[in-house]
Amino acid sequence: MTVTATSVDESDQLQPQAAPASRSARLVRLVPALAAALSGVLLYVSFPPRTLWWLAVPAFAGFGWVLRGRSWKAGLGLGYLFGLGFLLPLLVWTGVEVGSGPWLALVAIEAIFVALVGAGVTLVSKLPAWPVWAAAMWIAGEAARARVPFNGFPWGKVAFGQADGVFLPLAAVGGTPVLGFAVVLCGFGLYEVVRLAQDARRNRDVRRSAAAVALLSLAVPVAGAVAARSLVSDKAEDGSSTVAVIQGNVPRSGLEFNAQRRAVLDYHARETLRLAAEVKAGKIAKPDFVLWPENSSDVDPFDNADAYAVIDGAAKAIGVPISVGGVVERDGKLYNEQILWDPRKGPLDTYDKRQIQPFGEYLPLRSLIGAINSNWTSMVRQDFSRGTKPGVFTMDHAKVGLVTCYEAAFDWAVRSEVTDGAQIISVPSNNATFDRSEMTYQQLAMSRVRAVEHSRTVTVPVTSGVSAIIMPDGKITQKTGMFVADHLVQKVPLRSSETPATRLGILPEMALVLVAAGGLGWAIGAGVRGRRARSV
């Protein structure tokens, strides 16, 4: 009896100590989830307006640490957490005027692609040279995200966070896919170097081939970026043009600015008249052409004689062609249009935006969305129609390619203007609906990447800022503040040569998607063979 009593007492004493151990185990199990989310946040912090581009490398190193060696199911969940950590803060501007519902819905959908990448990375992480397969897997995820659903949403491509980074010249080699691949490869390679170094310290065998691949995953992207600098140039090839960018400002930010369409038009005409007065006074060089932003005339000048007169008066005052951003109705269809306006002949040419924004310029699943929230359908009463042809205006002696706002995020939309003969690119935009959020800086960074990708000057006229002039090497030479009326005038180089990225087009992205598919197939096949061997 004494022995039994002692046993019970000892058991009772041990029970309270088991609970802390259990809690500790649960906390340890939470570490990967927390690390995945924090790595996603770190990737967000690497994006503009901050210039901490290099944080993308440790972000993917942390992502690699979280995923390597885990099951694909774990990778799915951890990838989703990484996606939430990255996209929730990155895309918060989408809810500035319409509330948190659309923002959270967008992030929830987009993070699914990152989750699938996470599952894929866990599978290929068991292969030799896994950082290469894993980095290709990320680019495959970006490629899918840029195409579906609703024609895709490529915002948040890793490449768009690298406008200030050492990897930027790689955009001229193979566009955003090659630039993004290099950054992600470097991150996964960094983790692999650290992992192998720890194994070596623990006296574990480290294969030379594995160590070589890890080191090359770090060294090759950097060396490639250094070598690619020879492709980056801001020298004129076809002479130069003096361009003027007009930022007229808006009466107030937010969606309400649409209710003051005539005021927005008047503001841009007034700023153009102010520029004309400065030119006449000899304070500033006369431009060869003038660029207005998207939505600078939401009053259809083809249907409204007063709007026509205001634009025509501004063109005559400055005495050079103007590209005007208008909303026009033609044959019962609505278009987001750029209009080439000559000071003597009036409107000569038009470009209709081809990549229109879902839930902004048209409403997919209108009946379903209306059933959920009728306010959303009232914000997009009539869907815009898509243009079908590239837009390259001949303005004075320059060929200006038009890429309207949202289109700058899509590789094909920018490239098509260059292959159609554009010597300079203009990205007319309207960011007034997003107030002072980071959206305008994120979009400006895209334009900087596009400048290097295609070796073209890029101008960014925006209704409310930030407007800018970007050289073909990606450097901003002039920019405005936000929500101020201003104009920028500068002599810029005209270029007609094509970078490898321009010539190759979609091929680098396709190649990386095939690499990812090959790695995934290899990993799945190896897993099936392993299970069969164990069953025998």
Coordinates of C-alpha atoms in Angstrom, one line a residue:
M1 CA 0.0 0.0 0.0
T2 CA 2.9 2.3 0.8
V3 CA 4.4 1.8 -2.6
T4 CA 1.1 2.4 -4.4
A5 CA 0.6 5.6 -2.5
T6 CA 4.0 6.8 -3.4
S7 CA 3.4 6.0 -7.1
V8 CA 0.2 8.0 -7.1
D9 CA 1.9 10.9 -5.4
E10 CA 4.7 10.9 -7.9
S11 CA 2.2 10.8 -10.8
D12 CA 0.3 13.7 -9.3
Q13 CA 3.5 15.7 -9.1
L14 CA 4.4 14.9 -12.7
Q15 CA 1.1 16.0 -14.2
P16 CA 1.4 19.8 -13.7
Q17 CA 4.9 19.6 -15.5
A18 CA 3.4 18.0 -18.6
A19 CA 1.2 21.0 -19.4
P20 CA 4.0 23.5 -19.9
A21 CA 5.8 20.9 -22.1
S22 CA 2.7 20.5 -24.2
R23 CA 2.3 24.3 -24.6
S24 CA 6.0 24.6 -25.6
A25 CA 5.5 21.9 -28.3
R26 CA 2.5 23.8 -29.6
L27 CA 4.5 27.0 -29.8
V28 CA 7.3 25.3 -31.6
R29 CA 4.8 24.0 -34.2
L30 CA 3.6 27.6 -34.7
V31 CA 7.1 28.8 -35.6
P32 CA 7.0 27.8 -39.3
A33 CA 3.6 29.5 -39.7
L34 CA 4.8 32.7 -38.0
A35 CA 8.0 32.6 -40.0
A36 CA 6.1 32.2 -43.3
A37 CA 3.8 35.2 -42.6
L38 CA 6.8 37.4 -41.4
S39 CA 8.8 36.5 -44.5
G40 CA 5.8 37.7 -46.6
V41 CA 5.8 40.9 -44.7
L42 CA 9.5 41.3 -45.3
L43 CA 8.9 40.9 -49.0
Y44 CA 6.3 43.7 -48.8
V45 CA 8.8 46.0 -47.0
S46 CA 11.2 45.5 -49.9
F47 CA 8.7 47.3 -52.3
P48 CA 8.4 51.0 -53.0
P49 CA 8.1 53.6 -51.7
R50 CA 10.8 52.1 -49.6
T51 CA 14.2 51.5 -51.3
L52 CA 14.9 48.3 -49.3
W53 CA 14.9 46.1 -52.4
W54 CA 17.6 43.8 -50.9
L55 CA 15.1 42.6 -48.3
A56 CA 13.5 40.4 -50.9
V57 CA 16.5 38.1 -50.7
P58 CA 16.2 37.2 -47.0
A59 CA 12.4 37.1 -47.5
F60 CA 12.8 34.2 -49.9
A61 CA 15.6 32.7 -47.7
G62 CA 13.0 32.6 -44.9
F63 CA 10.4 31.1 -47.2
G64 CA 12.8 28.4 -48.3
W65 CA 13.6 27.5 -44.7
V66 CA 9.9 27.2 -43.9
L67 CA 9.1 25.0 -46.9
R68 CA 12.1 22.7 -47.5
G69 CA 11.5 19.1 -46.5
R70 CA 7.8 19.5 -45.6
S71 CA 4.8 17.8 -47.1
W72 CA 3.0 19.5 -49.9
K73 CA -0.1 20.0 -47.7
A74 CA 2.0 21.9 -45.2
G75 CA 3.5 23.9 -48.1
L76 CA 0.0 24.8 -49.2
G77 CA -0.8 26.3 -45.9
L78 CA 2.6 28.0 -45.3
G79 CA 2.5 29.4 -48.8
Y80 CA -0.9 30.9 -48.2
L81 CA 0.4 32.6 -45.0
F82 CA 3.4 33.9 -46.9
G83 CA 1.0 35.3 -49.6
L84 CA -1.2 37.0 -46.9
G85 CA 1.8 38.5 -45.2
F86 CA 3.0 39.9 -48.5
L87 CA -0.3 40.9 -50.3
L88 CA -2.4 42.2 -47.4
P89 CA -0.2 45.3 -46.8
L90 CA 0.8 45.6 -50.5
L91 CA -2.7 45.9 -51.8
V92 CA -4.4 47.8 -48.9
W93 CA -4.8 50.7 -51.3
T94 CA -7.5 48.7 -53.2
G95 CA -9.8 49.3 -50.2
V96 CA -9.2 53.0 -49.8
E97 CA -12.5 54.2 -51.2
V98 CA -14.6 51.0 -51.5
G99 CA -14.0 49.5 -48.0
S100 CA -12.2 46.4 -46.8
G101 CA -14.4 43.8 -48.5
P102 CA -13.0 44.0 -52.0
W103 CA -9.4 44.4 -50.6
L104 CA -9.7 41.2 -48.5
A105 CA -11.4 39.3 -51.3
L106 CA -8.7 40.2 -53.8
V107 CA -5.9 39.2 -51.3
A108 CA -7.7 36.0 -50.4
I109 CA -7.9 35.0 -54.1
E110 CA -4.4 36.1 -55.1
A111 CA -2.8 34.3 -52.1
I112 CA -4.1 31.0 -53.4
F113 CA -1.5 31.2 -56.2
V114 CA 1.2 31.7 -53.6
A115 CA -0.2 28.7 -51.7
L116 CA 0.1 26.5 -54.8
V117 CA 3.7 27.7 -55.3
G118 CA 4.4 26.8 -51.7
A119 CA 3.1 23.3 -52.2
G120 CA 5.2 23.0 -55.4
V121 CA 8.4 24.2 -53.7
T122 CA 8.0 21.6 -50.9
L123 CA 8.0 18.9 -53.6
V124 CA 11.0 20.2 -55.7
S125 CA 13.0 21.0 -52.5
K126 CA 13.9 17.3 -52.3
L127 CA 15.6 17.5 -55.7
P128 CA 19.3 18.2 -56.5
A129 CA 19.8 21.9 -57.3
W130 CA 16.4 22.6 -55.6
P131 CA 16.8 26.5 -55.5
V132 CA 16.7 26.6 -59.3
W133 CA 13.5 24.5 -59.5
A134 CA 11.9 26.4 -56.6
A135 CA 12.7 29.9 -58.1
A136 CA 11.2 28.7 -61.4
M137 CA 8.1 27.6 -59.5
W138 CA 7.6 31.1 -58.1
I139 CA 7.8 32.6 -61.6
A140 CA 5.3 30.0 -62.8
G141 CA 3.0 31.2 -60.1
E142 CA 3.4 34.8 -61.2
A143 CA 2.7 33.8 -64.8
A144 CA -0.6 32.2 -63.7
R145 CA -1.5 35.1 -61.5
A146 CA -1.0 37.5 -64.5
R147 CA -3.5 35.6 -66.6
V148 CA -6.4 34.4 -64.3
P149 CA -9.0 35.1 -63.2
F150 CA -10.4 38.0 -65.2
N151 CA -7.3 38.3 -67.4
G152 CA -5.0 38.3 -64.5
F153 CA -3.6 40.6 -61.8
P154 CA 0.2 40.8 -62.0
W155 CA 0.5 43.5 -59.3
G156 CA 3.2 42.5 -56.8
K157 CA 5.5 40.7 -59.2
V158 CA 8.9 40.4 -57.5
A159 CA 10.5 42.3 -60.4
F160 CA 8.4 45.4 -59.6
G161 CA 10.1 45.8 -56.2
Q162 CA 13.6 46.0 -57.8
A163 CA 13.6 49.4 -59.4
D164 CA 16.4 50.6 -57.1
G165 CA 18.3 47.3 -57.0
V166 CA 21.4 45.8 -58.4
F167 CA 19.4 43.2 -60.3
L168 CA 17.5 45.8 -62.4
P169 CA 19.6 45.4 -65.6
L170 CA 18.4 41.8 -65.9
A171 CA 15.0 43.3 -67.0
A172 CA 16.7 44.1 -70.3
V173 CA 17.8 40.4 -70.7
G174 CA 14.5 38.7 -70.2
G175 CA 11.9 41.1 -68.8
T176 CA 10.2 40.8 -65.4
P177 CA 10.3 36.9 -65.4
V178 CA 14.2 36.8 -65.6
L179 CA 14.6 39.7 -63.1
G180 CA 12.2 38.1 -60.6
F181 CA 13.8 34.7 -61.1
A182 CA 17.2 36.1 -60.2
V183 CA 16.0 37.6 -57.0
V184 CA 14.1 34.5 -55.9
L185 CA 17.0 32.2 -56.8
C186 CA 19.3 34.4 -54.8
G187 CA 17.0 34.1 -51.8
F188 CA 16.6 30.3 -51.9
G189 CA 20.3 30.1 -52.6
L190 CA 21.1 32.1 -49.5
Y191 CA 19.1 29.7 -47.4
E192 CA 20.8 26.7 -48.9
V193 CA 24.3 28.2 -48.3
V194 CA 23.4 28.7 -44.6
R195 CA 21.9 25.3 -44.3
L196 CA 24.9 23.5 -45.8
A197 CA 27.3 25.6 -43.6
Q198 CA 25.4 24.5 -40.5
D199 CA 25.6 20.9 -41.7
A200 CA 29.4 21.2 -42.1
R201 CA 29.8 22.6 -38.6
R202 CA 27.9 19.6 -37.3
N203 CA 30.4 17.4 -39.0
R204 CA 27.8 16.1 -41.5
D205 CA 28.8 15.2 -45.0
V206 CA 28.2 18.0 -47.5
R207 CA 28.3 17.1 -51.1
R208 CA 30.5 19.3 -53.2
S209 CA 27.9 19.4 -55.9
A210 CA 25.3 20.7 -53.5
A211 CA 27.6 23.3 -52.1
A212 CA 28.6 24.4 -55.6
V213 CA 24.9 24.8 -56.6
A214 CA 24.1 26.8 -53.5
L215 CA 27.0 29.2 -54.1
L216 CA 26.2 29.6 -57.7
S217 CA 22.6 30.3 -56.8
L218 CA 23.9 33.4 -55.0
A219 CA 26.7 34.3 -57.4
V220 CA 25.2 33.8 -60.9
P221 CA 22.2 36.3 -60.4
V222 CA 24.6 39.0 -59.2
A223 CA 27.2 38.3 -61.9
G224 CA 24.4 38.3 -64.5
A225 CA 23.1 41.6 -63.3
V226 CA 26.6 43.2 -63.5
A227 CA 27.1 41.8 -67.0
A228 CA 23.7 43.0 -68.1
R229 CA 24.6 46.6 -67.4
S230 CA 26.1 46.9 -70.9
L231 CA 22.5 46.6 -72.2
V232 CA 21.4 49.7 -70.2
S233 CA 21.9 53.0 -72.0
D234 CA 20.2 56.4 -72.0
K235 CA 22.0 57.6 -75.2
A236 CA 19.9 59.0 -78.0
E237 CA 19.7 56.8 -81.1
D238 CA 17.1 58.8 -83.2
G239 CA 17.7 62.3 -81.9
S240 CA 15.8 63.7 -79.0
S241 CA 12.5 65.4 -78.2
T242 CA 11.5 67.9 -75.6
V243 CA 8.5 66.5 -73.8
A244 CA 6.1 68.2 -71.4
V245 CA 4.1 66.2 -68.8
I246 CA 1.0 67.9 -67.4
Q247 CA -0.4 67.2 -63.9
G248 CA -3.5 69.3 -63.5
N249 CA -4.6 67.9 -60.1
V250 CA -8.2 67.1 -59.1
P251 CA -10.7 69.0 -56.9
R252 CA -10.6 66.3 -54.3
S253 CA -9.3 62.7 -54.0
G254 CA -11.4 59.6 -54.0
L255 CA -14.2 58.3 -56.2
E256 CA -16.0 61.7 -55.9
F257 CA -13.6 63.2 -58.4
N258 CA -15.6 61.6 -61.2
A259 CA -18.5 63.9 -60.2
Q260 CA -16.3 66.9 -61.1
R261 CA -15.2 65.8 -64.5
R262 CA -15.4 69.3 -66.0
A263 CA -13.3 70.7 -63.2
V264 CA -10.6 68.1 -63.9
L265 CA -10.5 69.0 -67.5
D266 CA -10.3 72.7 -66.7
Y267 CA -7.4 72.1 -64.3
H268 CA -5.4 70.3 -67.0
A269 CA -6.1 73.0 -69.6
R270 CA -5.2 75.7 -67.0
E271 CA -1.8 74.0 -66.3
T272 CA -1.1 73.8 -70.0
L273 CA -1.9 77.5 -70.4
R274 CA 0.5 78.2 -67.6
L275 CA 3.2 76.2 -69.4
A276 CA 2.4 78.1 -72.6
A277 CA 2.9 81.4 -70.7
E278 CA 6.2 80.3 -69.3
V279 CA 7.4 79.3 -72.8
K280 CA 6.3 82.6 -74.3
A281 CA 8.2 84.4 -71.5
G282 CA 11.3 82.4 -72.3
K283 CA 11.4 80.8 -68.9
I284 CA 11.3 77.3 -70.2
A285 CA 12.0 75.5 -73.5
K286 CA 9.0 74.9 -75.8
P287 CA 8.1 71.3 -75.9
D288 CA 7.7 69.2 -79.1
F289 CA 4.6 67.6 -77.6
V290 CA 2.5 67.5 -74.4
L291 CA 1.2 64.5 -72.5
W292 CA -2.0 64.7 -70.4
P293 CA -2.9 61.9 -68.0
E294 CA -5.7 59.3 -68.1
N295 CA -9.1 60.8 -67.3
S296 CA -7.9 64.3 -67.9
S297 CA -11.1 64.8 -69.9
D298 CA -13.9 62.5 -68.7
V299 CA -16.2 64.8 -70.6
D300 CA -16.4 63.3 -74.1
P301 CA -15.0 66.0 -76.4
F302 CA -16.6 64.3 -79.4
D303 CA -20.0 64.7 -77.9
N304 CA -19.6 68.0 -75.9
A305 CA -18.7 71.1 -77.9
D306 CA -17.6 72.9 -74.7
A307 CA -15.0 70.2 -73.8
Y308 CA -13.8 70.2 -77.4
A309 CA -13.2 74.0 -77.2
V310 CA -11.3 73.8 -73.9
I311 CA -8.9 71.1 -75.2
D312 CA -8.5 72.8 -78.6
G313 CA -7.8 76.1 -76.9
A314 CA -5.1 74.5 -74.7
A315 CA -3.5 72.9 -77.8
K316 CA -3.5 76.2 -79.8
A317 CA -2.0 78.0 -76.8
I318 CA 1.0 75.7 -76.5
G319 CA 1.1 75.2 -80.3
V320 CA 2.1 71.5 -80.3
P321 CA 0.3 68.2 -80.2
I322 CA -1.3 66.9 -77.0
S323 CA -2.2 63.4 -76.0
V324 CA -5.4 63.8 -74.0
G325 CA -6.9 61.1 -71.8
G326 CA -10.6 60.9 -72.3
V327 CA -13.7 58.8 -71.7
V328 CA -15.7 58.6 -74.9
E329 CA -18.8 56.8 -76.1
R330 CA -18.9 55.4 -79.6
D331 CA -21.6 53.2 -81.1
G332 CA -23.1 52.8 -77.6
K333 CA -19.8 51.5 -76.2
L334 CA -17.6 53.3 -73.6
Y335 CA -13.8 53.5 -74.1
N336 CA -10.9 54.7 -71.9
E337 CA -9.2 56.6 -74.7
Q338 CA -6.1 58.6 -75.5
I339 CA -6.7 61.2 -78.2
L340 CA -4.0 62.8 -80.3
W341 CA -4.9 66.4 -80.5
D342 CA -3.2 68.6 -83.1
P343 CA -3.3 72.4 -82.5
R344 CA -4.3 73.1 -86.1
K345 CA -6.3 70.0 -87.1
G346 CA -7.9 68.9 -83.9
P347 CA -8.2 65.2 -83.0
L348 CA -6.2 63.0 -85.4
D349 CA -5.8 59.6 -83.8
T350 CA -7.0 57.6 -80.8
Y351 CA -5.8 54.7 -78.7
D352 CA -8.4 52.6 -76.7
K353 CA -7.2 51.0 -73.5
R354 CA -6.9 47.2 -74.1
Q355 CA -6.3 45.8 -70.6
I356 CA -9.2 47.2 -68.7
Q357 CA -9.4 46.8 -64.9
P358 CA -11.9 44.3 -63.5
F359 CA -14.2 45.8 -60.8
G360 CA -12.9 49.3 -61.8
E361 CA -13.7 49.6 -65.5
Y362 CA -15.9 46.6 -65.9
L363 CA -17.7 44.3 -63.5
P364 CA -17.3 40.6 -64.0
L365 CA -20.2 38.5 -62.6
R366 CA -22.3 41.6 -62.4
S367 CA -25.5 39.8 -61.3
L368 CA -23.7 37.9 -58.6
I369 CA -21.8 41.0 -57.3
G370 CA -25.0 42.9 -57.3
A371 CA -26.7 40.3 -55.2
I372 CA -23.9 40.6 -52.7
N373 CA -23.7 44.4 -52.6
S374 CA -25.7 46.7 -54.9
N375 CA -23.3 49.6 -54.1
W376 CA -20.5 47.9 -56.0
T377 CA -22.6 47.6 -59.2
S378 CA -23.6 51.3 -58.9
M379 CA -20.0 52.3 -58.9
V380 CA -19.5 50.6 -62.3
R381 CA -22.8 51.4 -64.0
Q382 CA -21.6 50.7 -67.5
D383 CA -18.7 48.5 -68.5
F384 CA -15.9 49.9 -70.6
S385 CA -15.0 48.1 -73.9
R386 CA -11.6 46.9 -74.8
G387 CA -9.4 48.4 -77.5
T388 CA -7.9 45.9 -80.0
K389 CA -4.8 47.6 -81.4
P390 CA -1.5 49.0 -80.0
G391 CA -1.4 52.8 -79.7
V392 CA 1.6 54.6 -81.1
F393 CA 1.1 58.3 -81.8
T394 CA 3.4 60.3 -84.2
M395 CA 3.9 63.5 -82.2
D396 CA 6.2 66.0 -84.0
H397 CA 9.0 63.7 -85.1
A398 CA 8.7 61.1 -82.2
K399 CA 6.7 57.9 -82.0
V400 CA 5.1 57.8 -78.6
G401 CA 3.7 54.4 -77.3
L402 CA 0.7 54.7 -75.0
V403 CA 0.3 52.3 -72.1
T404 CA -2.7 53.4 -70.0
C405 CA -2.3 53.1 -66.2
Y406 CA -3.2 49.5 -65.3
E407 CA -1.7 48.2 -68.5
A408 CA 1.9 49.0 -67.3
A409 CA 1.6 45.9 -65.0
F410 CA 1.2 43.6 -68.1
D411 CA 4.3 42.5 -70.0
W412 CA 2.6 42.1 -73.3
A413 CA 0.9 45.5 -73.2
V414 CA 4.1 47.4 -72.9
R415 CA 6.1 45.3 -75.3
S416 CA 3.5 45.6 -78.1
E417 CA 4.0 49.4 -78.2
V418 CA 7.8 49.0 -78.6
T419 CA 7.5 46.3 -81.3
D420 CA 5.0 48.6 -83.1
G421 CA 7.7 51.3 -83.3
A422 CA 7.5 53.4 -80.1
Q423 CA 10.7 55.4 -79.5
I424 CA 9.3 56.6 -76.1
I425 CA 6.6 55.3 -73.8
S426 CA 4.0 57.2 -72.0
V427 CA 2.0 55.8 -69.1
P428 CA -0.9 58.2 -68.6
S429 CA -2.6 57.3 -65.2
N430 CA -5.2 58.4 -62.8
N431 CA -4.4 57.6 -59.2
A432 CA -6.8 60.1 -57.6
T433 CA -9.2 57.3 -56.4
F434 CA -6.4 55.9 -54.2
D435 CA -5.7 59.1 -52.3
R436 CA -2.1 59.2 -50.8
S437 CA -1.6 55.5 -50.7
E438 CA 1.5 53.6 -51.8
M439 CA -0.3 52.7 -55.1
T440 CA 1.2 55.5 -57.1
Y441 CA 4.8 54.6 -56.0
Q442 CA 4.3 51.0 -56.8
Q443 CA 3.1 51.9 -60.3
L444 CA 5.9 54.4 -60.7
A445 CA 8.4 51.5 -59.9
M446 CA 6.7 49.4 -62.7
S447 CA 7.4 52.2 -65.2
R448 CA 11.1 52.3 -64.1
V449 CA 11.4 48.6 -64.7
R450 CA 9.7 49.0 -68.1
A451 CA 12.2 51.7 -69.0
V452 CA 15.1 49.3 -68.5
E453 CA 13.3 46.3 -70.0
H454 CA 12.8 48.0 -73.3
S455 CA 15.5 50.7 -73.2
R456 CA 13.0 53.6 -73.6
T457 CA 12.3 56.9 -71.9
V458 CA 9.1 56.5 -70.0
T459 CA 6.9 59.4 -69.0
V460 CA 4.2 59.1 -66.4
P461 CA 1.6 61.9 -66.5
V462 CA -0.8 61.4 -63.6
T463 CA -3.9 63.5 -62.7
S464 CA -2.9 64.0 -59.0
G465 CA 0.7 62.6 -58.8
V466 CA 3.3 61.3 -58.7
S467 CA 4.0 62.3 -62.3
A468 CA 7.6 61.7 -63.5
I469 CA 10.1 61.5 -66.4
I470 CA 12.2 58.3 -66.4
M471 CA 15.3 57.7 -68.5
P472 CA 16.0 54.4 -70.3
D473 CA 18.3 53.4 -67.5
G474 CA 15.4 53.6 -65.0
K475 CA 16.5 56.8 -63.3
I476 CA 13.9 59.4 -62.4
T477 CA 15.1 62.8 -63.6
Q478 CA 12.0 64.8 -62.6
K479 CA 8.9 64.2 -60.6
T480 CA 6.0 66.1 -59.1
G481 CA 4.5 66.0 -55.6
M482 CA 1.0 64.5 -54.9
F483 CA -2.2 66.5 -55.3
V484 CA -0.5 69.6 -56.7
A485 CA -0.8 71.2 -60.2
D486 CA 2.5 71.1 -61.9
H487 CA 4.3 70.4 -65.2
L488 CA 7.6 68.8 -66.2
V489 CA 9.6 69.7 -69.3
Q490 CA 12.7 67.9 -70.4
K491 CA 14.7 66.9 -73.5
V492 CA 14.7 63.1 -73.6
P493 CA 16.5 60.6 -75.9
L494 CA 14.6 58.7 -78.6
R495 CA 15.6 55.1 -79.1
S496 CA 14.7 52.4 -81.6
S497 CA 17.0 49.5 -80.8
E498 CA 15.4 46.4 -79.1
T499 CA 16.7 44.8 -76.0
P500 CA 16.9 41.0 -75.8
A501 CA 13.8 41.2 -73.5
T502 CA 11.9 43.0 -76.3
R503 CA 13.0 40.5 -78.9
L504 CA 12.4 37.4 -76.8
G505 CA 9.0 38.5 -75.5
I506 CA 7.2 35.7 -73.7
L507 CA 9.9 33.1 -74.3
P508 CA 11.9 33.5 -71.1
E509 CA 8.7 33.2 -69.0
M510 CA 7.6 30.1 -71.0
A511 CA 11.1 28.6 -70.5
L512 CA 10.9 29.1 -66.7
V513 CA 7.4 27.7 -66.5
L514 CA 8.7 24.6 -68.3
V515 CA 11.6 24.3 -65.9
A516 CA 9.1 24.5 -63.0
A517 CA 6.8 21.9 -64.7
G518 CA 9.8 19.6 -65.3
G519 CA 11.0 19.9 -61.7
L520 CA 7.5 19.2 -60.4
G521 CA 7.2 16.2 -62.7
W522 CA 10.5 14.8 -61.6
A523 CA 9.7 15.3 -57.9
I524 CA 6.3 13.6 -58.2
G525 CA 7.7 10.7 -60.2
A526 CA 10.5 10.2 -57.7
G527 CA 7.9 10.2 -54.9
V528 CA 5.8 7.6 -56.7
R529 CA 8.8 5.4 -57.3
G530 CA 9.9 5.7 -53.7
R531 CA 6.5 4.6 -52.4
R532 CA 6.5 1.6 -54.8
A533 CA 9.9 0.5 -53.6
R534 CA 8.9 0.7 -49.9
S535 CA 5.7 -1.3 -50.6
V536 CA 7.8 -4.1 -52.2

